[in-house]
Short mmCIF file of C-alpha atoms in Angstrom, two decimals:
data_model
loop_
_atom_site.label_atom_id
_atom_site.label_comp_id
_atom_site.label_asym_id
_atom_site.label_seq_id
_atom_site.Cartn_x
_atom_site.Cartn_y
_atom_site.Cartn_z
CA UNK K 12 -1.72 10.30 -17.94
CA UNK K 13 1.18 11.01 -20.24
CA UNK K 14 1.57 8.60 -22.93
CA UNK K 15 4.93 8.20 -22.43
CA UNK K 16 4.18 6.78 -18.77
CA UNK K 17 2.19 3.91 -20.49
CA UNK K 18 4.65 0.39 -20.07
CA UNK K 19 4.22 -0.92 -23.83
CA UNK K 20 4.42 -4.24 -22.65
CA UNK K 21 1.41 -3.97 -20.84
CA UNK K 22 -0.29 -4.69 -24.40
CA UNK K 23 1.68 -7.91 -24.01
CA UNK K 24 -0.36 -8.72 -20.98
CA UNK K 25 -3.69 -10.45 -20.67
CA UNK K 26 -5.86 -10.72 -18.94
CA UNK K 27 -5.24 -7.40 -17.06
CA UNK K 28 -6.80 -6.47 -14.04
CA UNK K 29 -10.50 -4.94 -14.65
CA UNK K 30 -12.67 -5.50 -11.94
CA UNK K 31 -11.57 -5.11 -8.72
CA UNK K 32 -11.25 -3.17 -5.16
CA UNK K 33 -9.29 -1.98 -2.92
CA UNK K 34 -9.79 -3.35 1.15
CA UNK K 35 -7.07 -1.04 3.10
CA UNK K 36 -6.56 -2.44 6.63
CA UNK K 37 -4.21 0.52 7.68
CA UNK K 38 -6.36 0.67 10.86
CA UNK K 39 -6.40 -3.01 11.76
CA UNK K 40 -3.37 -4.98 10.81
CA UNK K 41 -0.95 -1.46 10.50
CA UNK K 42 -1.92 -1.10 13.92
CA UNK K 43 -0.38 -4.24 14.45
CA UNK K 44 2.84 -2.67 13.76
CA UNK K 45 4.86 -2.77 16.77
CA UNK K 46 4.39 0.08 18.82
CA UNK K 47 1.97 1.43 16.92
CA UNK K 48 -1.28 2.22 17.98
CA UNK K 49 -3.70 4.75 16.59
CA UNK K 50 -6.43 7.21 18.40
CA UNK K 51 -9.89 7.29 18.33
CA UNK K 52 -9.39 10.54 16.03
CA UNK K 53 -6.49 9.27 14.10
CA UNK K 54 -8.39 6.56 13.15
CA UNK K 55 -11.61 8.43 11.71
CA UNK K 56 -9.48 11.29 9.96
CA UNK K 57 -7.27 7.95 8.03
CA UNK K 58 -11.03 6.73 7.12
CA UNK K 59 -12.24 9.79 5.92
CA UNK K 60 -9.28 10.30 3.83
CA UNK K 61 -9.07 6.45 2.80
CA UNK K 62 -12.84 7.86 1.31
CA UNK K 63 -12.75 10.57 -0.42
CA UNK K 64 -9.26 8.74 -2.28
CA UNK K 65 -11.96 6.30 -3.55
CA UNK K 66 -10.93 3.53 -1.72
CA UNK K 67 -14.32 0.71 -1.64
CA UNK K 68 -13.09 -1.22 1.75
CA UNK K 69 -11.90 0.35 4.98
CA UNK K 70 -10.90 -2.82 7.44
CA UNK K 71 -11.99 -0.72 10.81
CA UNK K 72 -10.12 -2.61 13.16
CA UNK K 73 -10.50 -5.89 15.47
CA UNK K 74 -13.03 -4.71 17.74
CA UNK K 75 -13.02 -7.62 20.06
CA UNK K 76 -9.69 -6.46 21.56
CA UNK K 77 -11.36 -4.29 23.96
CA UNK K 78 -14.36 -1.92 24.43
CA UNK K 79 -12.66 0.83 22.85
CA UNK K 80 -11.57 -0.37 19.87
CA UNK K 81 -15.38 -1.81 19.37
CA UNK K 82 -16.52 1.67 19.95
CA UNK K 83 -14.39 3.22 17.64
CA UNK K 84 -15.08 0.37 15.01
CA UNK K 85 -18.84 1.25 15.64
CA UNK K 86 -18.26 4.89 15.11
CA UNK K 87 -16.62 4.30 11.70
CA UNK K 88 -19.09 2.30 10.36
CA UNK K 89 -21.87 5.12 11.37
CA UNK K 90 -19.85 8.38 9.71
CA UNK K 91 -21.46 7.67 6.45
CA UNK K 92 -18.91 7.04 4.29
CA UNK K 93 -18.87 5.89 1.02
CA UNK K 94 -16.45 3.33 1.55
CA UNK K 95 -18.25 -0.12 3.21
CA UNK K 96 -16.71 -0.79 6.67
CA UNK K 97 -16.02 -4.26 7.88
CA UNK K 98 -13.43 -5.88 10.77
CA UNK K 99 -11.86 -8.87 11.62
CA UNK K 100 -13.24 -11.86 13.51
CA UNK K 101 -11.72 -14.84 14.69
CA UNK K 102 -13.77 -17.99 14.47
CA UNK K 103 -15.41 -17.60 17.93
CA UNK K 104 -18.87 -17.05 18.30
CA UNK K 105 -18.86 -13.98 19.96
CA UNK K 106 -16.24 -12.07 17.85
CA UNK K 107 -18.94 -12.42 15.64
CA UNK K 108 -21.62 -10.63 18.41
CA UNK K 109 -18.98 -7.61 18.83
CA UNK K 110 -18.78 -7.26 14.95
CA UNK K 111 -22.86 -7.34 14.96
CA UNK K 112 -22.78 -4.54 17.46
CA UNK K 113 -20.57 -2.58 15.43
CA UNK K 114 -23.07 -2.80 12.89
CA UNK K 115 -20.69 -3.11 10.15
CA UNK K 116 -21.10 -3.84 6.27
CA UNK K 117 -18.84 -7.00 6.79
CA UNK K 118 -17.06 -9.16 9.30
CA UNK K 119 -13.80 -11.19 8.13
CA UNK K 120 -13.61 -14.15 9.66
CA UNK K 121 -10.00 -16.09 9.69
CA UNK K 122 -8.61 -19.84 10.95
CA UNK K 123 -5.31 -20.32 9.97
CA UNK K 124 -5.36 -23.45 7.54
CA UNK K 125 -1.07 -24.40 7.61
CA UNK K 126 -0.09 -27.77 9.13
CA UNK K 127 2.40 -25.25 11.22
CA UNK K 128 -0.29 -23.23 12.61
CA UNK K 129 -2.54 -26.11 13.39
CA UNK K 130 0.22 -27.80 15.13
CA UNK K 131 1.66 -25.23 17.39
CA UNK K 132 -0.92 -22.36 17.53
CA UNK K 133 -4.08 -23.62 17.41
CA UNK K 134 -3.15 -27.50 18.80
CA UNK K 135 -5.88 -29.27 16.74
CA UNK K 136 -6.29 -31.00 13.69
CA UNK K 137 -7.23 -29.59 10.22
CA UNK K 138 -10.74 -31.57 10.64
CA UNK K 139 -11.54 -29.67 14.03
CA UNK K 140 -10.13 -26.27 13.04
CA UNK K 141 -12.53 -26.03 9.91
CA UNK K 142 -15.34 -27.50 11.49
CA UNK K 143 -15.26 -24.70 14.17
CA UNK K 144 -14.47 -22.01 11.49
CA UNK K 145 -17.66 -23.36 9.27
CA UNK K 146 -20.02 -23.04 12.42
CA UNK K 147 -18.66 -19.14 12.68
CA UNK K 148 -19.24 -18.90 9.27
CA UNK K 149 -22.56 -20.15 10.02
CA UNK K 150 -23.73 -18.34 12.61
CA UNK K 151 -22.38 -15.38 10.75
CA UNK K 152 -24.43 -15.78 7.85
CA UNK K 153 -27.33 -16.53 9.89
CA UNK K 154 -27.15 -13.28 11.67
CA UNK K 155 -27.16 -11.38 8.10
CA UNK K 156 -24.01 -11.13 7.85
CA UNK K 157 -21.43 -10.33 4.80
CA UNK K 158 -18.78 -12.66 5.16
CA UNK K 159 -15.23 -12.65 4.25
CA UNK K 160 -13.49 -16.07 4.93
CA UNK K 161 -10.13 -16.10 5.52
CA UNK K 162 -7.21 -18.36 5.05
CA UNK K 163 -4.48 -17.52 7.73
CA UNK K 164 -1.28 -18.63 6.42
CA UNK K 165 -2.70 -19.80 3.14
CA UNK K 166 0.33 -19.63 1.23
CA UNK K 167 2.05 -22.79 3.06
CA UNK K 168 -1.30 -24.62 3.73
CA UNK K 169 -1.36 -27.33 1.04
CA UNK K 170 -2.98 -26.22 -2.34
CA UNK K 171 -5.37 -29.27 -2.25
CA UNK K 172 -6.65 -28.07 1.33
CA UNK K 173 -6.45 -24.68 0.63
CA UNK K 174 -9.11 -25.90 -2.20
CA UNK K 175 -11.33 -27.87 -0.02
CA UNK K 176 -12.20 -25.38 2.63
CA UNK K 177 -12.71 -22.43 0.49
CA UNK K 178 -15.21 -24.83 -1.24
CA UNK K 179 -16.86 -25.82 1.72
CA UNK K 180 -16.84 -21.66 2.98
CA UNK K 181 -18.35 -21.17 -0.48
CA UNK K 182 -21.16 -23.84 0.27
CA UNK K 183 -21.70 -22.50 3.46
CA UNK K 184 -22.62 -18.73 2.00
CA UNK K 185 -19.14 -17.01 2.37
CA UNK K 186 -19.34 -13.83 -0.05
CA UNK K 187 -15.35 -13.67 -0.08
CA UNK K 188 -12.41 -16.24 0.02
CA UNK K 189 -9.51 -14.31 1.11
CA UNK K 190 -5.84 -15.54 0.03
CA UNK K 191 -3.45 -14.08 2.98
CA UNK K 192 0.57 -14.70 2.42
CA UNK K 193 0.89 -13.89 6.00
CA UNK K 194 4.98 -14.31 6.26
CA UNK K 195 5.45 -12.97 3.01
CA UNK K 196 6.43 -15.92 0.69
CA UNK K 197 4.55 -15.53 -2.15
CA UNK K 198 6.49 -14.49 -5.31
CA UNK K 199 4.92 -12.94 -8.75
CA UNK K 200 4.51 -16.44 -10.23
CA UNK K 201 3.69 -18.54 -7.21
CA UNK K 202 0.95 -15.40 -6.19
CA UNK K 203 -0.84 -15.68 -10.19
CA UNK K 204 -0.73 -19.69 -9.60
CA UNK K 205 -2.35 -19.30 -6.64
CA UNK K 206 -4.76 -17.30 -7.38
CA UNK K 207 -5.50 -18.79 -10.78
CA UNK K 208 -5.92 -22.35 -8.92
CA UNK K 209 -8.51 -20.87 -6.41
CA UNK K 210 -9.94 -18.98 -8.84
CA UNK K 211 -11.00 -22.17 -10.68
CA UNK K 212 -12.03 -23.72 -7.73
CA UNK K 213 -14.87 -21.86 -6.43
CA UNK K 214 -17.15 -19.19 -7.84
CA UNK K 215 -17.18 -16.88 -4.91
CA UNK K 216 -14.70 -13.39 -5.21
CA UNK K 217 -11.27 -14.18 -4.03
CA UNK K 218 -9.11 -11.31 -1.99
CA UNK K 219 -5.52 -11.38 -2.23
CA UNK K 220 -3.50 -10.17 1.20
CA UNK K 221 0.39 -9.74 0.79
CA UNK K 222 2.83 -9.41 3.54
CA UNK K 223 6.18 -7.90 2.25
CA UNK K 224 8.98 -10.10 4.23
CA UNK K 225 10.79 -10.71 0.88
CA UNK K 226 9.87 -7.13 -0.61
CA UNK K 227 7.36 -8.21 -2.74
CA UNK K 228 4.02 -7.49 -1.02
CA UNK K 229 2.83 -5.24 -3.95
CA UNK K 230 4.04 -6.99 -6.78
CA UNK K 231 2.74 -10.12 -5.55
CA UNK K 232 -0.54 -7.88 -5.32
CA UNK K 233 -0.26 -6.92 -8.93
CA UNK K 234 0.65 -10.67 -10.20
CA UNK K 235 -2.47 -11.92 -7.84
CA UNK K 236 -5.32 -8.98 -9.75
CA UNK K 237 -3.88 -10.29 -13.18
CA UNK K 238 -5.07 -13.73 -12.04
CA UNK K 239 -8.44 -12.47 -11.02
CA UNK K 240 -8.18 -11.68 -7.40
CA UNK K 241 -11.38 -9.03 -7.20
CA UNK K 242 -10.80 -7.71 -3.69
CA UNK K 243 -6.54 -6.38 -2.92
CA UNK K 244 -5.45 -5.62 0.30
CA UNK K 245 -3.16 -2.61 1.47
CA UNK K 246 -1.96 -0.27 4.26
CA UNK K 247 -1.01 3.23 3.75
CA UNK K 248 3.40 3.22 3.90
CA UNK K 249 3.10 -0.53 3.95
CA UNK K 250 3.14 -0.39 7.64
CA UNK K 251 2.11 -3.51 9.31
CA UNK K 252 4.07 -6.46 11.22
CA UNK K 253 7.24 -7.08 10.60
CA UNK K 254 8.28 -6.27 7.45
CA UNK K 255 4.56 -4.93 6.57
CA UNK K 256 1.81 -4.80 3.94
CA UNK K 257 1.48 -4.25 0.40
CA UNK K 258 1.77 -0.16 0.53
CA UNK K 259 -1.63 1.38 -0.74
CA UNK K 260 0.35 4.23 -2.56
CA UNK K 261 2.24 1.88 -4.61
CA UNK K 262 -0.57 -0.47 -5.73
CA UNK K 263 -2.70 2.39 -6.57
CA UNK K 264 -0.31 4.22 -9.00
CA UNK K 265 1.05 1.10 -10.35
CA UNK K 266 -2.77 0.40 -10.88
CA UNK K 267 -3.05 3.40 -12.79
CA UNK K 268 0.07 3.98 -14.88
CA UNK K 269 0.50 0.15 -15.82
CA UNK K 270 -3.36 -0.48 -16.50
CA UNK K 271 -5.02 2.97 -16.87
CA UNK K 272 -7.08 2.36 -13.54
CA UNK K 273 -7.82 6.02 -12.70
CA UNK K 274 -10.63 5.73 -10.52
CA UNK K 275 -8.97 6.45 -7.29
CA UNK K 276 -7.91 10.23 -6.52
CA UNK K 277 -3.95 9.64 -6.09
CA UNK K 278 -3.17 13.58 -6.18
CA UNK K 279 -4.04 13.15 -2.22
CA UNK K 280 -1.53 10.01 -1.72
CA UNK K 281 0.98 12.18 -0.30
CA UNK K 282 -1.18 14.16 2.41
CA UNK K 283 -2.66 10.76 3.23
CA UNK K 284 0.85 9.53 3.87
CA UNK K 285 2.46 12.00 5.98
CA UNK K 286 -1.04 11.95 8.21
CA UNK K 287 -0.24 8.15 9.00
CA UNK K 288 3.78 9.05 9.11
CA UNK K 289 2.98 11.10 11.75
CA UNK K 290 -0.06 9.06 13.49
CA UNK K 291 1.99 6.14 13.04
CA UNK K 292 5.64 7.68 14.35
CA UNK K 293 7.23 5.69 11.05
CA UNK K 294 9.47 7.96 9.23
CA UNK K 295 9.07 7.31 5.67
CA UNK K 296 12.53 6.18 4.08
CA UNK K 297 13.76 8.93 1.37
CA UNK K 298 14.08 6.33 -1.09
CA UNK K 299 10.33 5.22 -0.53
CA UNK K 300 8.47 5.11 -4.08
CA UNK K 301 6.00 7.99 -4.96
CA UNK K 302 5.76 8.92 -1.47
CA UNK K 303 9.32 9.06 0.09
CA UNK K 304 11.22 12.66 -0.35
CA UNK K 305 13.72 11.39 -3.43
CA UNK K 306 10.94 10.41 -5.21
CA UNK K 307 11.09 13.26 -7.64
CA UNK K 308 14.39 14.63 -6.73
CA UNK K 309 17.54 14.88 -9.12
CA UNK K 310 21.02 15.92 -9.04
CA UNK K 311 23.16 14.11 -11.57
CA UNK K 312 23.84 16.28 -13.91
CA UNK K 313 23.02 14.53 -16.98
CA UNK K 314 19.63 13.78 -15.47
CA UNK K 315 19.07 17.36 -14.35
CA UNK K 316 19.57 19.03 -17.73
CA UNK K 317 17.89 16.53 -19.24
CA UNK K 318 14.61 17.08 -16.84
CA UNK K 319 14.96 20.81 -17.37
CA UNK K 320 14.02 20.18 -20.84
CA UNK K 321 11.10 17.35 -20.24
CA UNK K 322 10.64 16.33 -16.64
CA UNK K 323 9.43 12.34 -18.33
CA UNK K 324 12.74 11.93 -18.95
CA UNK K 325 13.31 11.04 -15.66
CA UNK K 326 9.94 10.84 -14.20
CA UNK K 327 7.39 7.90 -14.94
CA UNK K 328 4.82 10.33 -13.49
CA UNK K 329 4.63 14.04 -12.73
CA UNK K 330 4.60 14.33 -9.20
CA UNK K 331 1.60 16.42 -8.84
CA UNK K 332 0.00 13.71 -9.95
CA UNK K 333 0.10 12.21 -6.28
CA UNK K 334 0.14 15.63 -4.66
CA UNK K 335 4.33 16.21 -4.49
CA UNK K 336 6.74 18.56 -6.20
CA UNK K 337 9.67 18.20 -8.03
CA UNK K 338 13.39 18.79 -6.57
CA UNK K 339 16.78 19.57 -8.08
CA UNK K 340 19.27 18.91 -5.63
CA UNK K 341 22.48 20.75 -6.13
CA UNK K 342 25.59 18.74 -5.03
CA UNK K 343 28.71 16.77 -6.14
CA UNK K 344 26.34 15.08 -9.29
CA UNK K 345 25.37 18.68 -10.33
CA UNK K 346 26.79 19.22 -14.25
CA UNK K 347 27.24 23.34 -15.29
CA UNK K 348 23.67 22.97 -17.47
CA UNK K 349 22.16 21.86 -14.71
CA UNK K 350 23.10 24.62 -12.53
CA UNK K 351 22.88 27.15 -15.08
CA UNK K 352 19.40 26.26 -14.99
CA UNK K 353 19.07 26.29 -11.49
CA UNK K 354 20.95 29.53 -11.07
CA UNK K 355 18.53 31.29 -13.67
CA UNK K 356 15.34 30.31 -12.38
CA UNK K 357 16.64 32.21 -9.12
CA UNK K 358 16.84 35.31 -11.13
CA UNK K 359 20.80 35.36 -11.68
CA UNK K 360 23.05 35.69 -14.92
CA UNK K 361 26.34 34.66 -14.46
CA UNK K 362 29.07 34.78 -16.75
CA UNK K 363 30.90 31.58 -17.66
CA UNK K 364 33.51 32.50 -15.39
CA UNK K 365 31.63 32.71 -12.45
CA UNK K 366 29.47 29.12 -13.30
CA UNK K 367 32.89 27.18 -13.09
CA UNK K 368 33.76 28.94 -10.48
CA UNK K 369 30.18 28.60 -8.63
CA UNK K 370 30.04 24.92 -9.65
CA UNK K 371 33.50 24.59 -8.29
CA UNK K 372 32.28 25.38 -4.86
CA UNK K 373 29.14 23.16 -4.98
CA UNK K 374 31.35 20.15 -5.48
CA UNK K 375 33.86 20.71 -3.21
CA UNK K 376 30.59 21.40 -0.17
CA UNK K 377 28.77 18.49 -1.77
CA UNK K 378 32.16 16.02 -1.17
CA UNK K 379 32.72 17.63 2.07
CA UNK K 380 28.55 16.71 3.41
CA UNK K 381 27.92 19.66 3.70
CA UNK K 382 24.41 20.17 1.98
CA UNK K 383 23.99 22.82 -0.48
CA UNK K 384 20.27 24.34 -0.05
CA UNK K 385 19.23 27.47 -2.04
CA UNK K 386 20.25 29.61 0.81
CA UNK K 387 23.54 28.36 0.70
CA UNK K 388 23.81 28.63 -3.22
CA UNK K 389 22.36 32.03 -3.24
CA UNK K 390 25.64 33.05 -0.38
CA UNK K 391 27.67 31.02 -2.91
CA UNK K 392 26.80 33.37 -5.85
CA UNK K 393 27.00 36.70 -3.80
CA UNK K 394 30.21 36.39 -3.35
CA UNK K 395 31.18 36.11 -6.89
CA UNK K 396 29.66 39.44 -7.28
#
């Protein structure tokens, strides 16, 4: 990593993020995208890539949703990855005895704990709601289990209740209290309060799990490891309900670049997310960060010469760094160094005349839509010959 990637006010920051992991759950709640729905081999070629990227956590699936989705969950956990394999459970008995035939490193097991979602999802009362979630737990644990207990909701459950049942999860063996902002209204300082409150609370390791209604699923991610969350959730794109999920791509370079976390392999981010753009049928948008197709493109003029010289300029990052390339667009932005440049590195020496003249041309295309690719550029400059 550059030097001049390092934020200097990182040095500000403390404590920073040391010792977590990474839990993706592209395969469980990005499949709960609408629409989307992934196949037995989409699924294992995402977990074998989600592996060799370095990722700890692969969240299989929810493998009491039918016989297939248990069979594939099963298969995952048996392809000898790296990676330990767990799914979701709801706090029923024998969610638990389909995660147990999975044989799976871990089962996360979740009762939504808001006043809302006790009122007009589940139609009982805090008191029987963690009661039945505890006797999961237990029979979990009692069948050698890893656990992961889960707050549905958590982020609009009260913070004193939030409190006593991950203490009471903790008593009764859970190995992970999971924090999940499942409408997405966490914010940077709310998420590090959070987080900071639970984490005084109980001993046990405490998961973060951002949704990104207001946008801010990965910075709430970020805000939440600086507080001491040990285990962060993601999906590859940020794909996931609604709005989606903290996006694995972001969290993992802003990981590395902000904190110097360079365990994960990044330089195969981008492969990994055009294999779930197309598994998934979700176009990434152009303007997505480090993955989207403007990510390392330039055309203003200023910023094009400028990049020319020393791509940092304009780059936090070299894009090889997560497996892209660089792009100079030519268009209405383009200034005559810029294109100079451009025109030279396709093997052409024009006189002065002919750049103005050239550049000319490119703006009036550019303000007319009409896109100017190499091909085009290289007609553009035959004819001034």
């Amino acid at each position: 990593m550059d030097d001049y990637s390092r934020n200097t006010l990182m040095q500000y920051i403390n404590p920073k993020p040391k010792d977590i992991e990474i839990c993706d759950v592209t395969l469980r709640d990005g499949e709960q995208t609408p629409g989307v729905v992934f196949t037995r081999e989409e699924k294992i070629a995402i977990a074998e890539k989600l592996d060799s990227i370095g990722i700890e956590v692969i969240e299989a699936g929810f493998p009491v949703v039918s016989k297939t989705e248990e069979d594939i969950v099963r298969e995952i956990a048996h392809l000898g990855l790296d990676a330990r394999v767990c799914c979701l459970a709801r706090s029923v008995a024998k969610d638990i005895d389909v995660a147990l035939r999975c044989d799976v490193d871990f089962v996360s097991v979740f009762i939504a704990t808001s006043d809302l979602h006790l009122k007009y999802k589940y139609h009982k009362t805090f008191e029987e709601a963690e009661s039945c979630a505890l006797d999961v737990l237990d029979y979990a644990k009692d069948h050698g289990l890893t656990v992961r207990f889960a707050a549905e909701d958590a982020t609009r459950t009260d913070v004193n209740v939030l409190k006593s049942i991950f203490r009471a999860a903790e008593e009764h063996g859970a190995d992970y209290v999971s924090i999940a902002d499942t409408v997405g209204i966490l914010n940077p300082s709310t998420a590090h309060y959070l987080v900071s409150e639970i984490k005084n609370t109980v001993k046990t390791k405490v998961c973060i799990h951002c949704h990104n209604d207001l946008g801010m699923a990965v910075a709430n991610t970020v805000s939440g490891a600086e507080a001491g969350a040990f285990q962060l959730h993601t999906t590859v794109n940020g794909i996931g309900e609604r709005c989606g999920n903290a996006s694995l791509e972001e969290l993992l370079v802003s990981l590395r670049v902000q904190y110097g976390i360079e365990r994960y392999d990044v330089s195969q981010l981008s492969e990994l997310s055009k294999m779930v753009e197309q598994y998934s049928g979700i176009p990434i948008p152009r303007i997505k960060p480090i993955v989207g197709c403007n990510a390392f493109a330039h055309e203003s003029g200023i910023h094009v010469a400028a990049v020319l010289e020393n791509p940092m300029t304009y780059e936090l990052y070299a894009p090889e760094m997560v497996g892209c390339k660089r792009e100079i667009i030519i268009g209405k932005h383009t200034g005559s160094k810029a294109l100079k440049g451009v025109v030279q590195k396709m093997g052409y020496d024009l006189s002065r005349d002919q750049m103005c003249t050239l550049l000319d041309r490119v703006k009036k295309c550019s303000e007319a839509k009409r896109k100017v690719t190499c091909e085009r550029l290289t007609e553009f400059i035959r004819e001034l010959e």
